[in-house]
Amino acid sequence: MIRTRFAPSPTGYLHVGGGRTALFNWLFARKHKGTFILRVEDTDAARNTEEARQAIFDGMNWLGLDWDEGPDKGGPHGPYYQSQRNDIYDNYFEKLLAADRLYNDGGAYRFRFERKPITMQDLVCGEVTIDYRDESNTPDMVVKRSDGSYVFHFVNVVDDLEMRMTHVIRGEDHLMNTPKHLQLIAALGAQPPQYAHIPLILNPDGSKMSKRDAGAAVGDYPKQGFLSESVVNFIALLGWSSKSDDEIFTLIELVDRFSLEAINRAPARFDFEKCKWVNQQHIAKISTETFADLAKPFVEAEKLPITENYAAVISAVKEKVRLLTEVPAAIDFFITDDAAQDAETVAKAKANPNSALLTTLAEHMAELTEWSADIAKEAITTVAQANSAKPGQLMFPVRVALSGRAHGPDLGDVFEILGKERTIARLRIF
């Protein structure tokens, strides 16, 4: 059975690069009906924090990447915190001692490399060879420090063997570590997992993505109004291609299409604007009821009341917003008569000669005995034609008078939601 793992270190928030690594491992396991393991590499006691550990769990849960074995789940190969596995490491350390592959160097123990070329077949990068014949370039590796603690390379290998990993899918920055790990595994008389090293994530300008860059922290996405499924969709596209023109996928569709063969060799470029576009496509796919529920906390955070016609208001802007955080500013003019206006747009509309017809339009509408979007639009046509103007020329000042902005929901929706009296009032005071 396929077994993959995500092994983060709880020294900070869950980085989008770590989220992508977790996702690729999760997708590969789910694709092949395998097992996905979460293992916490918390041996660095000085830097590990409970807050960082919780941020990893929260980020994984928000992304929908459930684990089959690991913290809070247990499993046959625990504990799943490295800090609780020291007895296991001691046993493997003794195996290397017995095999005469370790020697003491100033209180630390080094692993004696075999001095020969080591070739690995990476599932993404292809054949990679490191020549260990030149000791000056590849000095023997410390596996146990003088303070008695074990180094990453050793415990990482032991855990992968103990947890029966079949595939290790990780960032390309670990590629040069793998021949070291293969030497350790051979010295322990074990069979290595298959390795797949995925490309780095770069900023649009080609620089390496840092923790300070926009989009780096998975925990920021829900606060910024992203849907979890859209973020999963977006980070899946960072280094992987569906081999089609399709770019919008559900999690289930990603499982169906994912393969290691489709991972690109070149570094991925992070584009935050595209991430927002992907989010907009996912918002368009969800139901109005779901959208209304997801947007509600953001609306309430801006002190806007949830009115009786909230569902209609939300429906009117569903196709217009990219982020849930944009909803309050998109709907405020529906809910309150003193919403903020775009001063530059208002000035432009007032300078438009056709704005002089708004009072006439208001009076014409006041005489209407029925009200609907079509009737209101027909009133615009009637007034425009009676004053030697085109209906389209009147639309812009009407929109600005009613909403205070140049763009937004369909004007028909604006008429329907504001209603006759509020529409007329806003046209008169513009």
PDB file of C-alpha atoms in Angstrom, residues 211-379:
ATOM      1  CA  LYS A 211       7.924  34.301   4.978  1.00  0.00           C
ATOM      2  CA  ARG A 212       7.213  38.025   4.607  1.00  0.00           C
ATOM      3  CA  ASP A 213       5.845  37.826   1.069  1.00  0.00           C
ATOM      4  CA  ALA A 214       2.118  38.106   0.328  1.00  0.00           C
ATOM      5  CA  GLY A 215       0.476  34.714   0.290  1.00  0.00           C
ATOM      6  CA  ALA A 216       3.223  32.966   2.265  1.00  0.00           C
ATOM      7  CA  ALA A 217       1.194  32.078   5.382  1.00  0.00           C
ATOM      8  CA  VAL A 218      -1.649  29.574   4.957  1.00  0.00           C
ATOM      9  CA  GLY A 219      -3.256  30.935   8.126  1.00  0.00           C
ATOM     10  CA  ASP A 220      -3.770  34.340   6.485  1.00  0.00           C
ATOM     11  CA  TYR A 221      -5.963  33.051   3.661  1.00  0.00           C
ATOM     12  CA  PRO A 222      -9.202  32.532   5.627  1.00  0.00           C
ATOM     13  CA  LYS A 223      -8.813  35.981   7.216  1.00  0.00           C
ATOM     14  CA  GLN A 224      -8.367  37.502   3.754  1.00  0.00           C
ATOM     15  CA  GLY A 225     -11.602  35.962   2.508  1.00  0.00           C
ATOM     16  CA  PHE A 226     -10.371  32.995   0.486  1.00  0.00           C
ATOM     17  CA  LEU A 227     -12.274  29.732   0.216  1.00  0.00           C
ATOM     18  CA  SER A 228     -10.213  26.739   1.292  1.00  0.00           C
ATOM     19  CA  GLU A 229     -11.005  24.784  -1.859  1.00  0.00           C
ATOM     20  CA  SER A 230      -9.791  27.637  -4.064  1.00  0.00           C
ATOM     21  CA  VAL A 231      -6.478  27.867  -2.182  1.00  0.00           C
ATOM     22  CA  VAL A 232      -6.003  24.111  -2.563  1.00  0.00           C
ATOM     23  CA  ASN A 233      -6.776  24.492  -6.270  1.00  0.00           C
ATOM     24  CA  PHE A 234      -4.282  27.336  -6.640  1.00  0.00           C
ATOM     25  CA  ILE A 235      -1.364  25.741  -4.788  1.00  0.00           C
ATOM     26  CA  ALA A 236      -1.909  22.509  -6.722  1.00  0.00           C
ATOM     27  CA  LEU A 237      -1.111  24.495  -9.869  1.00  0.00           C
ATOM     28  CA  LEU A 238       2.228  25.621  -8.398  1.00  0.00           C
ATOM     29  CA  GLY A 239       4.441  23.097 -10.117  1.00  0.00           C
ATOM     30  CA  TRP A 240       1.791  20.662 -11.322  1.00  0.00           C
ATOM     31  CA  SER A 241      -0.240  20.671 -14.519  1.00  0.00           C
ATOM     32  CA  SER A 242      -3.427  18.817 -15.374  1.00  0.00           C
ATOM     33  CA  LYS A 243      -2.134  18.502 -18.972  1.00  0.00           C
ATOM     34  CA  SER A 244      -5.276  20.283 -20.139  1.00  0.00           C
ATOM     35  CA  ASP A 245      -6.591  23.833 -20.426  1.00  0.00           C
ATOM     36  CA  ASP A 246      -8.637  23.358 -17.249  1.00  0.00           C
ATOM     37  CA  GLU A 247      -7.504  25.275 -14.197  1.00  0.00           C
ATOM     38  CA  ILE A 248     -10.465  25.138 -11.816  1.00  0.00           C
ATOM     39  CA  PHE A 249     -10.785  21.901  -9.830  1.00  0.00           C
ATOM     40  CA  THR A 250     -12.521  20.603  -6.754  1.00  0.00           C
ATOM     41  CA  LEU A 251     -10.489  18.549  -4.298  1.00  0.00           C
ATOM     42  CA  ILE A 252     -12.083  15.369  -5.639  1.00  0.00           C
ATOM     43  CA  GLU A 253     -11.177  16.337  -9.204  1.00  0.00           C
ATOM     44  CA  LEU A 254      -7.589  17.007  -8.143  1.00  0.00           C
ATOM     45  CA  VAL A 255      -7.350  13.524  -6.621  1.00  0.00           C
ATOM     46  CA  ASP A 256      -8.607  12.032  -9.872  1.00  0.00           C
ATOM     47  CA  ARG A 257      -6.150  13.954 -12.078  1.00  0.00           C
ATOM     48  CA  PHE A 258      -3.036  14.116  -9.908  1.00  0.00           C
ATOM     49  CA  SER A 259       0.138  12.271 -10.845  1.00  0.00           C
ATOM     50  CA  LEU A 260       3.814  12.679 -10.020  1.00  0.00           C
ATOM     51  CA  GLU A 261       4.617  12.505 -13.744  1.00  0.00           C
ATOM     52  CA  ALA A 262       2.730  15.778 -14.262  1.00  0.00           C
ATOM     53  CA  ILE A 263       4.874  17.710 -11.767  1.00  0.00           C
ATOM     54  CA  ASN A 264       7.027  20.250 -13.566  1.00  0.00           C
ATOM     55  CA  ARG A 265      10.790  20.358 -13.187  1.00  0.00           C
ATOM     56  CA  ALA A 266      11.032  24.163 -13.358  1.00  0.00           C
ATOM     57  CA  PRO A 267      10.408  26.386 -10.309  1.00  0.00           C
ATOM     58  CA  ALA A 268       6.834  27.596  -9.845  1.00  0.00           C
ATOM     59  CA  ARG A 269       5.977  31.322  -9.909  1.00  0.00           C
ATOM     60  CA  PHE A 270       3.567  32.507  -7.232  1.00  0.00           C
ATOM     61  CA  ASP A 271       0.951  34.950  -8.553  1.00  0.00           C
ATOM     62  CA  PHE A 272      -1.298  36.357  -5.812  1.00  0.00           C
ATOM     63  CA  GLU A 273      -3.607  37.998  -8.357  1.00  0.00           C
ATOM     64  CA  LYS A 274      -4.197  34.636 -10.012  1.00  0.00           C
ATOM     65  CA  CYS A 275      -4.951  33.175  -6.596  1.00  0.00           C
ATOM     66  CA  LYS A 276      -7.689  35.796  -6.206  1.00  0.00           C
ATOM     67  CA  TRP A 277      -9.003  34.952  -9.688  1.00  0.00           C
ATOM     68  CA  VAL A 278      -9.158  31.254  -8.798  1.00  0.00           C
ATOM     69  CA  ASN A 279     -11.068  32.207  -5.655  1.00  0.00           C
ATOM     70  CA  GLN A 280     -13.557  34.170  -7.730  1.00  0.00           C
ATOM     71  CA  GLN A 281     -14.165  31.135  -9.938  1.00  0.00           C
ATOM     72  CA  HIS A 282     -14.888  28.993  -6.877  1.00  0.00           C
ATOM     73  CA  ILE A 283     -17.220  31.623  -5.406  1.00  0.00           C
ATOM     74  CA  ALA A 284     -19.144  31.543  -8.682  1.00  0.00           C
ATOM     75  CA  LYS A 285     -19.600  27.782  -8.317  1.00  0.00           C
ATOM     76  CA  ILE A 286     -20.984  27.684  -4.774  1.00  0.00           C
ATOM     77  CA  SER A 287     -24.661  28.204  -3.976  1.00  0.00           C
ATOM     78  CA  THR A 288     -25.976  31.631  -3.002  1.00  0.00           C
ATOM     79  CA  GLU A 289     -26.941  30.194   0.398  1.00  0.00           C
ATOM     80  CA  THR A 290     -23.400  28.962   1.037  1.00  0.00           C
ATOM     81  CA  PHE A 291     -21.939  32.247  -0.169  1.00  0.00           C
ATOM     82  CA  ALA A 292     -24.281  34.178   2.130  1.00  0.00           C
ATOM     83  CA  ASP A 293     -23.228  32.079   5.131  1.00  0.00           C
ATOM     84  CA  LEU A 294     -19.509  32.414   4.357  1.00  0.00           C
ATOM     85  CA  ALA A 295     -19.770  36.183   3.804  1.00  0.00           C
ATOM     86  CA  LYS A 296     -21.844  36.870   6.925  1.00  0.00           C
ATOM     87  CA  PRO A 297     -18.921  37.105   9.424  1.00  0.00           C
ATOM     88  CA  PHE A 298     -17.159  39.612   7.158  1.00  0.00           C
ATOM     89  CA  VAL A 299     -20.323  41.698   6.804  1.00  0.00           C
ATOM     90  CA  GLU A 300     -20.909  41.704  10.554  1.00  0.00           C
ATOM     91  CA  ALA A 301     -17.256  42.589  11.200  1.00  0.00           C
ATOM     92  CA  GLU A 302     -17.865  45.849   9.313  1.00  0.00           C
ATOM     93  CA  LYS A 303     -20.884  46.596  11.550  1.00  0.00           C
ATOM     94  CA  LEU A 304     -23.354  46.184   8.696  1.00  0.00           C
ATOM     95  CA  PRO A 305     -26.734  44.798   9.743  1.00  0.00           C
ATOM     96  CA  ILE A 306     -28.045  41.545   8.262  1.00  0.00           C
ATOM     97  CA  THR A 307     -31.241  42.857   6.710  1.00  0.00           C
ATOM     98  CA  GLU A 308     -34.356  40.943   5.680  1.00  0.00           C
ATOM     99  CA  ASN A 309     -33.286  41.145   2.041  1.00  0.00           C
ATOM    100  CA  TYR A 310     -29.714  39.991   2.813  1.00  0.00           C
ATOM    101  CA  ALA A 311     -30.052  36.967   0.517  1.00  0.00           C
ATOM    102  CA  ALA A 312     -31.034  39.151  -2.436  1.00  0.00           C
ATOM    103  CA  VAL A 313     -28.276  41.640  -1.662  1.00  0.00           C
ATOM    104  CA  ILE A 314     -25.660  38.869  -1.484  1.00  0.00           C
ATOM    105  CA  SER A 315     -26.916  37.273  -4.677  1.00  0.00           C
ATOM    106  CA  ALA A 316     -26.482  40.567  -6.527  1.00  0.00           C
ATOM    107  CA  VAL A 317     -22.725  40.737  -5.802  1.00  0.00           C
ATOM    108  CA  LYS A 318     -21.821  37.032  -5.899  1.00  0.00           C
ATOM    109  CA  GLU A 319     -20.398  37.211  -9.422  1.00  0.00           C
ATOM    110  CA  LYS A 320     -18.576  40.480  -8.751  1.00  0.00           C
ATOM    111  CA  VAL A 321     -16.294  39.828  -5.779  1.00  0.00           C
ATOM    112  CA  ARG A 322     -13.029  37.915  -5.689  1.00  0.00           C
ATOM    113  CA  LEU A 323     -12.691  37.681  -1.917  1.00  0.00           C
ATOM    114  CA  LEU A 324     -15.164  37.447   0.947  1.00  0.00           C
ATOM    115  CA  THR A 325     -13.484  40.515   2.432  1.00  0.00           C
ATOM    116  CA  GLU A 326     -14.738  42.500  -0.575  1.00  0.00           C
ATOM    117  CA  VAL A 327     -18.389  41.739   0.195  1.00  0.00           C
ATOM    118  CA  PRO A 328     -19.057  44.490   2.785  1.00  0.00           C
ATOM    119  CA  ALA A 329     -17.860  47.268   0.479  1.00  0.00           C
ATOM    120  CA  ALA A 330     -19.806  45.710  -2.399  1.00  0.00           C
ATOM    121  CA  ILE A 331     -23.143  45.685  -0.554  1.00  0.00           C
ATOM    122  CA  ASP A 332     -22.988  48.599   1.901  1.00  0.00           C
ATOM    123  CA  PHE A 333     -24.885  50.987  -0.394  1.00  0.00           C
ATOM    124  CA  PHE A 334     -27.814  48.535  -0.458  1.00  0.00           C
ATOM    125  CA  ILE A 335     -27.981  48.387   3.328  1.00  0.00           C
ATOM    126  CA  THR A 336     -27.343  51.972   4.380  1.00  0.00           C
ATOM    127  CA  ASP A 337     -28.079  55.335   2.793  1.00  0.00           C
ATOM    128  CA  ASP A 338     -24.835  56.878   4.025  1.00  0.00           C
ATOM    129  CA  ALA A 339     -22.350  54.368   2.617  1.00  0.00           C
ATOM    130  CA  ALA A 340     -18.930  55.648   1.564  1.00  0.00           C
ATOM    131  CA  GLN A 341     -18.767  56.902  -2.008  1.00  0.00           C
ATOM    132  CA  ASP A 342     -15.943  57.080  -4.509  1.00  0.00           C
ATOM    133  CA  ALA A 343     -15.350  60.837  -4.595  1.00  0.00           C
ATOM    134  CA  GLU A 344     -13.550  60.799  -7.955  1.00  0.00           C
ATOM    135  CA  THR A 345     -16.303  58.754  -9.584  1.00  0.00           C
ATOM    136  CA  VAL A 346     -19.036  60.989  -8.108  1.00  0.00           C
ATOM    137  CA  ALA A 347     -17.280  64.114  -9.397  1.00  0.00           C
ATOM    138  CA  LYS A 348     -16.957  62.553 -12.850  1.00  0.00           C
ATOM    139  CA  ALA A 349     -20.641  61.606 -12.894  1.00  0.00           C
ATOM    140  CA  LYS A 350     -21.761  65.073 -11.795  1.00  0.00           C
ATOM    141  CA  ALA A 351     -19.664  66.611 -14.567  1.00  0.00           C
ATOM    142  CA  ASN A 352     -21.476  64.395 -17.087  1.00  0.00           C
ATOM    143  CA  PRO A 353     -24.077  66.561 -18.923  1.00  0.00           C
ATOM    144  CA  ASN A 354     -26.607  63.735 -18.691  1.00  0.00           C
ATOM    145  CA  SER A 355     -26.627  63.936 -14.883  1.00  0.00           C
ATOM    146  CA  ALA A 356     -28.946  66.949 -15.309  1.00  0.00           C
ATOM    147  CA  LEU A 357     -31.626  64.460 -16.366  1.00  0.00           C
ATOM    148  CA  LEU A 358     -31.600  62.575 -13.052  1.00  0.00           C
ATOM    149  CA  THR A 359     -34.176  64.908 -11.477  1.00  0.00           C
ATOM    150  CA  THR A 360     -36.422  64.468 -14.505  1.00  0.00           C
ATOM    151  CA  LEU A 361     -35.967  60.704 -14.256  1.00  0.00           C
ATOM    152  CA  ALA A 362     -36.858  60.799 -10.570  1.00  0.00           C
ATOM    153  CA  GLU A 363     -40.068  62.677 -11.278  1.00  0.00           C
ATOM    154  CA  HIS A 364     -40.991  60.292 -14.070  1.00  0.00           C
ATOM    155  CA  MET A 365     -40.397  57.299 -11.788  1.00  0.00           C
ATOM    156  CA  ALA A 366     -42.505  58.877  -9.078  1.00  0.00           C
ATOM    157  CA  GLU A 367     -45.483  58.675 -11.410  1.00  0.00           C
ATOM    158  CA  LEU A 368     -45.065  54.950 -11.990  1.00  0.00           C
ATOM    159  CA  THR A 369     -47.776  52.778 -10.445  1.00  0.00           C
ATOM    160  CA  GLU A 370     -45.723  49.585 -10.630  1.00  0.00           C
ATOM    161  CA  TRP A 371     -42.034  48.871  -9.968  1.00  0.00           C
ATOM    162  CA  SER A 372     -39.590  46.309 -11.322  1.00  0.00           C
ATOM    163  CA  ALA A 373     -36.152  46.254 -12.880  1.00  0.00           C
ATOM    164  CA  ASP A 374     -37.616  46.233 -16.391  1.00  0.00           C
ATOM    165  CA  ILE A 375     -40.012  49.095 -15.638  1.00  0.00           C
ATOM    166  CA  ALA A 376     -37.178  51.177 -14.145  1.00  0.00           C
ATOM    167  CA  LYS A 377     -34.948  50.539 -17.169  1.00  0.00           C
ATOM    168  CA  GLU A 378     -37.831  51.452 -19.470  1.00  0.00           C
ATOM    169  CA  ALA A 379     -38.159  54.749 -17.578  1.00  0.00           C
TER     170      ALA A 379
END
